[in-house]
mmCIF file of C-alpha atoms and ligand atoms in Angstrom:
data_model
loop_
_atom_site.group_PDB
_atom_site.id
_atom_site.type_symbol
_atom_site.label_atom_id
_atom_site.label_comp_id
_atom_site.label_asym_id
_atom_site.label_seq_id
_atom_site.Cartn_x
_atom_site.Cartn_y
_atom_site.Cartn_z
ATOM 1 C CA UNK A 1 -30.245 8.523 41.634
ATOM 2 C CA UNK A 2 -33.686 7.560 40.529
ATOM 3 C CA UNK A 3 -33.851 7.292 36.486
ATOM 4 C CA UNK A 4 -36.419 5.734 34.340
ATOM 5 C CA UNK A 5 -35.236 4.832 31.158
ATOM 6 C CA UNK A 6 -38.857 3.421 28.868
ATOM 7 C CA UNK A 7 -37.613 0.792 26.376
ATOM 8 C CA UNK A 8 -38.858 1.297 23.498
ATOM 9 C CA UNK A 9 -38.806 -3.185 22.601
ATOM 10 C CA UNK A 10 -42.343 -2.343 23.418
ATOM 11 C CA UNK A 11 -42.907 0.568 21.785
ATOM 12 C CA UNK A 12 -45.022 0.664 18.576
ATOM 13 C CA UNK A 13 -43.335 -0.291 15.725
ATOM 14 C CA UNK A 14 -45.349 1.251 12.968
ATOM 15 C CA UNK A 15 -44.971 4.360 14.943
ATOM 16 C CA UNK A 16 -41.995 4.997 16.739
ATOM 17 C CA UNK A 17 -42.473 8.937 16.080
ATOM 18 C CA UNK A 18 -45.307 8.709 18.331
ATOM 19 C CA UNK A 19 -43.776 7.014 21.186
ATOM 20 C CA UNK A 20 -40.765 9.294 21.062
ATOM 21 C CA UNK A 21 -42.699 12.256 21.622
ATOM 22 C CA UNK A 22 -44.606 10.818 24.263
ATOM 23 C CA UNK A 23 -41.043 9.596 26.171
ATOM 24 C CA UNK A 24 -39.617 13.314 25.011
ATOM 25 C CA UNK A 25 -42.966 15.098 26.687
ATOM 26 C CA UNK A 26 -42.714 12.811 29.884
ATOM 27 C CA UNK A 27 -40.728 12.739 33.048
ATOM 28 C CA UNK A 28 -38.458 9.801 31.565
ATOM 29 C CA UNK A 29 -34.941 10.203 31.895
ATOM 30 C CA UNK A 30 -33.555 7.873 29.101
ATOM 31 C CA UNK A 31 -34.419 6.137 26.066
ATOM 32 C CA UNK A 32 -33.861 2.121 26.101
ATOM 33 C CA UNK A 33 -32.587 0.369 23.393
ATOM 34 C CA UNK A 34 -32.333 -3.058 23.272
ATOM 35 C CA UNK A 35 -30.388 -4.172 20.586
ATOM 36 C CA UNK A 36 -30.092 -8.250 20.351
ATOM 37 C CA UNK A 37 -28.552 -10.649 17.642
ATOM 38 C CA UNK A 38 -30.497 -14.046 17.327
ATOM 39 C CA UNK A 39 -27.229 -15.593 19.093
ATOM 40 C CA UNK A 40 -26.824 -14.050 22.111
ATOM 41 C CA UNK A 41 -30.219 -14.473 22.657
ATOM 42 C CA UNK A 42 -32.721 -16.204 21.070
ATOM 43 C CA UNK A 43 -34.840 -12.987 19.447
ATOM 44 C CA UNK A 44 -33.593 -10.684 17.064
ATOM 45 C CA UNK A 45 -34.994 -6.793 17.520
ATOM 46 C CA UNK A 46 -32.922 -4.134 14.996
ATOM 47 C CA UNK A 47 -29.824 -1.771 14.652
ATOM 48 C CA UNK A 48 -27.979 1.248 13.508
ATOM 49 C CA UNK A 49 -30.134 1.590 11.039
ATOM 50 C CA UNK A 50 -33.667 1.601 12.863
ATOM 51 C CA UNK A 51 -31.200 3.616 15.547
ATOM 52 C CA UNK A 52 -31.193 6.810 13.711
ATOM 53 C CA UNK A 53 -34.158 7.256 13.083
ATOM 54 C CA UNK A 54 -35.015 6.890 16.834
ATOM 55 C CA UNK A 55 -31.896 9.436 17.565
ATOM 56 C CA UNK A 56 -33.554 11.725 14.522
ATOM 57 C CA UNK A 57 -36.621 12.553 17.451
ATOM 58 C CA UNK A 58 -35.434 11.858 20.555
ATOM 59 C CA UNK A 59 -34.035 14.578 22.875
ATOM 60 C CA UNK A 60 -33.221 12.239 26.179
ATOM 61 C CA UNK A 61 -29.724 9.835 25.355
ATOM 62 C CA UNK A 62 -30.037 6.339 24.041
ATOM 63 C CA UNK A 63 -29.293 4.049 26.532
ATOM 64 C CA UNK A 64 -28.113 0.885 24.230
ATOM 65 C CA UNK A 65 -28.576 -1.837 25.586
ATOM 66 C CA UNK A 66 -26.395 -4.958 23.053
ATOM 67 C CA UNK A 67 -27.527 -8.269 23.195
ATOM 68 C CA UNK A 68 -24.619 -9.797 20.642
ATOM 69 C CA UNK A 69 -21.518 -11.868 20.772
ATOM 70 C CA UNK A 70 -18.721 -9.605 20.378
ATOM 71 C CA UNK A 71 -20.263 -6.333 20.690
ATOM 72 C CA UNK A 72 -16.475 -5.210 20.508
ATOM 73 C CA UNK A 73 -16.673 -5.434 16.693
ATOM 74 C CA UNK A 74 -19.696 -3.014 16.866
ATOM 75 C CA UNK A 75 -18.696 0.209 18.806
ATOM 76 C CA UNK A 76 -18.471 2.715 16.506
ATOM 77 C CA UNK A 77 -21.094 1.924 14.434
ATOM 78 C CA UNK A 78 -22.849 2.117 17.088
ATOM 79 C CA UNK A 79 -21.795 5.997 18.139
ATOM 80 C CA UNK A 80 -22.490 7.024 15.067
ATOM 81 C CA UNK A 81 -25.697 6.013 14.844
ATOM 82 C CA UNK A 82 -26.696 7.725 18.065
ATOM 83 C CA UNK A 83 -25.627 5.959 21.133
ATOM 84 C CA UNK A 84 -24.677 7.452 24.359
ATOM 85 C CA UNK A 85 -24.507 5.705 26.815
ATOM 86 C CA UNK A 86 -23.827 1.513 25.632
ATOM 87 C CA UNK A 87 -23.754 -1.202 27.375
ATOM 88 C CA UNK A 88 -22.663 -4.719 26.828
ATOM 89 C CA UNK A 89 -22.806 -8.666 27.803
ATOM 90 C CA UNK A 90 -19.939 -9.844 30.573
ATOM 91 C CA UNK A 91 -21.143 -12.972 28.779
ATOM 92 C CA UNK A 92 -20.625 -12.150 25.095
ATOM 93 C CA UNK A 93 -17.175 -9.991 25.918
ATOM 94 C CA UNK A 94 -14.194 -11.819 25.668
ATOM 95 C CA UNK A 95 -12.067 -8.970 26.129
ATOM 96 C CA UNK A 96 -14.091 -6.396 28.217
ATOM 97 C CA UNK A 97 -11.484 -4.465 29.414
ATOM 98 C CA UNK A 98 -10.851 -4.138 25.104
ATOM 99 C CA UNK A 99 -14.805 -3.249 25.487
ATOM 100 C CA UNK A 100 -15.284 -1.315 27.545
ATOM 101 C CA UNK A 101 -11.815 1.358 27.387
ATOM 102 C CA UNK A 102 -13.226 1.171 23.407
ATOM 103 C CA UNK A 103 -16.522 2.386 24.066
ATOM 104 C CA UNK A 104 -15.045 5.641 26.344
ATOM 105 C CA UNK A 105 -12.808 6.450 23.325
ATOM 106 C CA UNK A 106 -15.499 6.517 21.027
ATOM 107 C CA UNK A 107 -16.720 9.451 23.190
ATOM 108 C CA UNK A 108 -20.442 7.011 24.688
ATOM 109 C CA UNK A 109 -20.842 6.160 28.524
ATOM 110 C CA UNK A 110 -20.208 2.519 28.683
ATOM 111 C CA UNK A 111 -21.231 -0.245 31.206
ATOM 112 C CA UNK A 112 -21.230 -4.635 31.892
ATOM 113 C CA UNK A 113 -24.597 -6.388 32.249
ATOM 114 C CA UNK A 114 -24.950 -9.041 33.807
ATOM 115 C CA UNK A 115 -27.436 -11.774 32.607
ATOM 116 C CA UNK A 116 -28.962 -13.564 36.320
ATOM 117 C CA UNK A 117 -26.898 -16.329 36.214
ATOM 118 C CA UNK A 118 -24.125 -13.937 36.524
ATOM 119 C CA UNK A 119 -22.447 -13.765 40.094
ATOM 120 C CA UNK A 120 -22.310 -8.950 41.084
ATOM 121 C CA UNK A 121 -18.335 -10.435 42.130
ATOM 122 C CA UNK A 122 -16.898 -11.346 38.710
ATOM 123 C CA UNK A 123 -17.453 -7.035 38.320
ATOM 124 C CA UNK A 124 -14.335 -7.141 40.923
ATOM 125 C CA UNK A 125 -12.641 -6.117 38.228
ATOM 126 C CA UNK A 126 -13.488 -4.097 35.615
ATOM 127 C CA UNK A 127 -16.176 -1.676 38.074
ATOM 128 C CA UNK A 128 -13.835 0.537 37.762
ATOM 129 C CA UNK A 129 -14.259 0.931 33.897
ATOM 130 C CA UNK A 130 -17.764 1.346 34.178
ATOM 131 C CA UNK A 131 -20.065 4.615 33.941
ATOM 132 C CA UNK A 132 -23.186 1.921 34.412
ATOM 133 C CA UNK A 133 -23.738 -1.391 35.109
ATOM 134 C CA UNK A 134 -27.045 -3.393 34.378
ATOM 135 C CA UNK A 135 -28.505 -5.924 36.230
ATOM 136 C CA UNK A 136 -30.797 -8.329 34.017
ATOM 137 C CA UNK A 137 -33.694 -9.383 36.474
ATOM 138 C CA UNK A 138 -34.992 -11.568 33.325
ATOM 139 C CA UNK A 139 -33.345 -13.808 30.887
ATOM 140 C CA UNK A 140 -32.307 -11.814 28.180
ATOM 141 C CA UNK A 141 -34.254 -11.744 24.777
ATOM 142 C CA UNK A 142 -38.116 -10.890 25.716
ATOM 143 C CA UNK A 143 -40.596 -7.937 26.839
ATOM 144 C CA UNK A 144 -43.073 -8.886 29.445
ATOM 145 C CA UNK A 145 -41.361 -11.827 31.653
ATOM 146 C CA UNK A 146 -41.882 -12.175 35.353
ATOM 147 C CA UNK A 147 -39.406 -10.486 37.657
ATOM 148 C CA UNK A 148 -36.417 -12.539 39.262
ATOM 149 C CA UNK A 149 -36.828 -11.706 43.368
ATOM 150 C CA UNK A 150 -32.534 -12.083 43.630
ATOM 151 C CA UNK A 151 -32.372 -9.143 42.175
ATOM 152 C CA UNK A 152 -32.511 -6.739 45.133
ATOM 153 C CA UNK A 153 -29.654 -9.322 46.498
ATOM 154 C CA UNK A 154 -27.188 -8.454 43.650
ATOM 155 C CA UNK A 155 -28.748 -4.259 43.603
ATOM 156 C CA UNK A 156 -27.521 -4.368 47.900
ATOM 157 C CA UNK A 157 -23.829 -6.796 46.794
ATOM 158 C CA UNK A 158 -23.598 -4.432 43.443
ATOM 159 C CA UNK A 159 -23.881 -1.245 46.666
ATOM 160 C CA UNK A 160 -21.509 -2.580 48.298
ATOM 161 C CA UNK A 161 -18.722 -3.197 45.733
ATOM 162 C CA UNK A 162 -19.220 0.100 44.071
ATOM 163 C CA UNK A 163 -18.670 1.441 47.262
ATOM 164 C CA UNK A 164 -15.514 0.538 47.779
ATOM 165 C CA UNK A 165 -14.597 0.567 43.731
ATOM 166 C CA UNK A 166 -16.742 3.058 41.931
ATOM 167 C CA UNK A 167 -19.113 5.406 43.973
ATOM 168 C CA UNK A 168 -19.776 7.228 40.940
ATOM 169 C CA UNK A 169 -21.154 3.922 39.338
ATOM 170 C CA UNK A 170 -24.969 3.862 38.484
ATOM 171 C CA UNK A 171 -27.646 0.622 39.025
ATOM 172 C CA UNK A 172 -29.685 0.161 36.459
ATOM 173 C CA UNK A 173 -32.586 -2.786 36.367
ATOM 174 C CA UNK A 174 -33.755 -4.623 33.528
ATOM 175 C CA UNK A 175 -36.779 -6.550 33.351
ATOM 176 C CA UNK A 176 -40.125 -7.187 34.965
ATOM 177 C CA UNK A 177 -39.619 -3.559 36.339
ATOM 178 C CA UNK A 178 -43.337 -2.304 37.628
ATOM 179 C CA UNK A 179 -44.981 -0.056 40.095
ATOM 180 C CA UNK A 180 -44.628 -2.548 42.590
ATOM 181 C CA UNK A 181 -41.170 -3.934 42.440
ATOM 182 C CA UNK A 182 -39.616 -0.205 41.398
ATOM 183 C CA UNK A 183 -40.236 1.030 44.431
ATOM 184 C CA UNK A 184 -38.535 -1.983 46.539
ATOM 185 C CA UNK A 185 -35.771 -1.517 43.941
ATOM 186 C CA UNK A 186 -34.627 1.726 44.635
ATOM 187 C CA UNK A 187 -34.601 1.190 48.556
ATOM 188 C CA UNK A 188 -32.407 -2.010 47.805
ATOM 189 C CA UNK A 189 -30.523 1.074 45.677
ATOM 190 C CA UNK A 190 -30.530 0.849 42.276
ATOM 191 C CA UNK A 191 -30.384 3.705 39.612
ATOM 192 C CA UNK A 192 -31.669 3.450 36.774
ATOM 193 C CA UNK A 193 -35.467 1.452 35.896
ATOM 194 C CA UNK A 194 -35.523 0.214 33.081
ATOM 195 C CA UNK A 195 -39.033 -0.687 31.752
ATOM 196 C CA UNK A 196 -40.928 -1.992 28.992
ATOM 197 C CA UNK A 197 -44.452 -3.237 29.290
ATOM 198 C CA UNK A 198 -45.288 -1.152 32.654
ATOM 199 C CA UNK A 199 -44.665 2.340 30.087
ATOM 200 C CA UNK A 200 -46.224 0.287 27.081
ATOM 201 C CA UNK A 201 -48.506 -1.880 28.616
ATOM 202 C CA UNK A 202 -50.055 0.520 30.446
ATOM 203 C CA UNK A 203 -53.408 2.886 29.233
ATOM 204 C CA UNK A 204 -51.426 6.406 30.240
ATOM 205 C CA UNK A 205 -47.670 5.583 29.672
ATOM 206 C CA UNK A 206 -46.675 8.753 30.947
ATOM 207 C CA UNK A 207 -48.482 8.842 34.037
ATOM 208 C CA UNK A 208 -46.826 5.297 34.639
ATOM 209 C CA UNK A 209 -43.495 6.738 34.354
ATOM 210 C CA UNK A 210 -44.153 9.522 36.892
ATOM 211 C CA UNK A 211 -45.520 6.609 39.087
ATOM 212 C CA UNK A 212 -42.458 4.655 38.456
ATOM 213 C CA UNK A 213 -40.177 7.555 39.714
ATOM 214 C CA UNK A 214 -42.719 7.607 43.495
HETATM 215 C C1 LIG B 1 -35.079 -7.866 27.195
HETATM 216 C C2 LIG B 1 -34.772 -6.255 27.541
HETATM 217 C C3 LIG B 1 -35.920 -5.561 28.212
HETATM 218 C C4 LIG B 1 -37.268 -5.562 27.643
HETATM 219 C C5 LIG B 1 -37.981 -5.126 28.892
HETATM 220 O O1 LIG B 1 -34.439 -8.434 27.264
HETATM 221 O O2 LIG B 1 -33.424 -6.351 27.538
HETATM 222 O O3 LIG B 1 -34.480 -4.602 28.436
HETATM 223 O O4 LIG B 1 -37.583 -4.763 26.400
HETATM 224 O O5 LIG B 1 -39.042 -5.655 29.400
HETATM 225 P P1 LIG B 1 -39.785 -5.284 29.814
HETATM 226 O O6 LIG B 1 -40.042 -4.318 31.156
HETATM 227 O O7 LIG B 1 -41.382 -6.022 29.538
HETATM 228 O O8 LIG B 1 -39.760 -7.290 31.250
HETATM 229 ZN ZN1 LIG B 2 -32.711 -4.110 27.737
#
């Protein structure tokens, strides 16, 4: 599968409606929504009230990436705000199994996110619960960072793991994705690519989305 999930973190916060309508008309598949708490990651972005407005205009599923400690506390809040896919960090959950079940029970697709230094092997006992696994290809917290090349190995390791444990699970990659590394990531076995600055800093974001999918 080749899906693109542009990250609204790099959109114009002064006119989100404009950028969401551009994405609605583009070939993108999901809208990636980055929530940061200033504790799990150094940065603070936005929360449920803003997501409710994003949901009002979005015509594609909201792929909400929680970079917050103890995300299990907020599962129903993000459902109510409009999340369709909710991903939580392995490193931020004390009770990951409970949190993944809570996300499913709330009626959303669920996923685990791994930081660059967290091994794919740690998913052995949770990947069967996941609709998606998100591999960070930068250290989370900011847009516009450099892609970490070890991600290719992790995509291949994860392909092997899900082949045995959960063949329907999607592999998503987030951070420093651009038109140069996108074909290599798809080739390695990624299904969904998140792209923030590559899309929104380009002269023609809709055209860039099309090129990322090629
Ligand atoms: C980083 C976020 C990313 C970010 C990606 O912590 O999770 O989704 O928006 O931005 P780019 O594509 O610019 O690296
Ligand atoms: Zn993200």
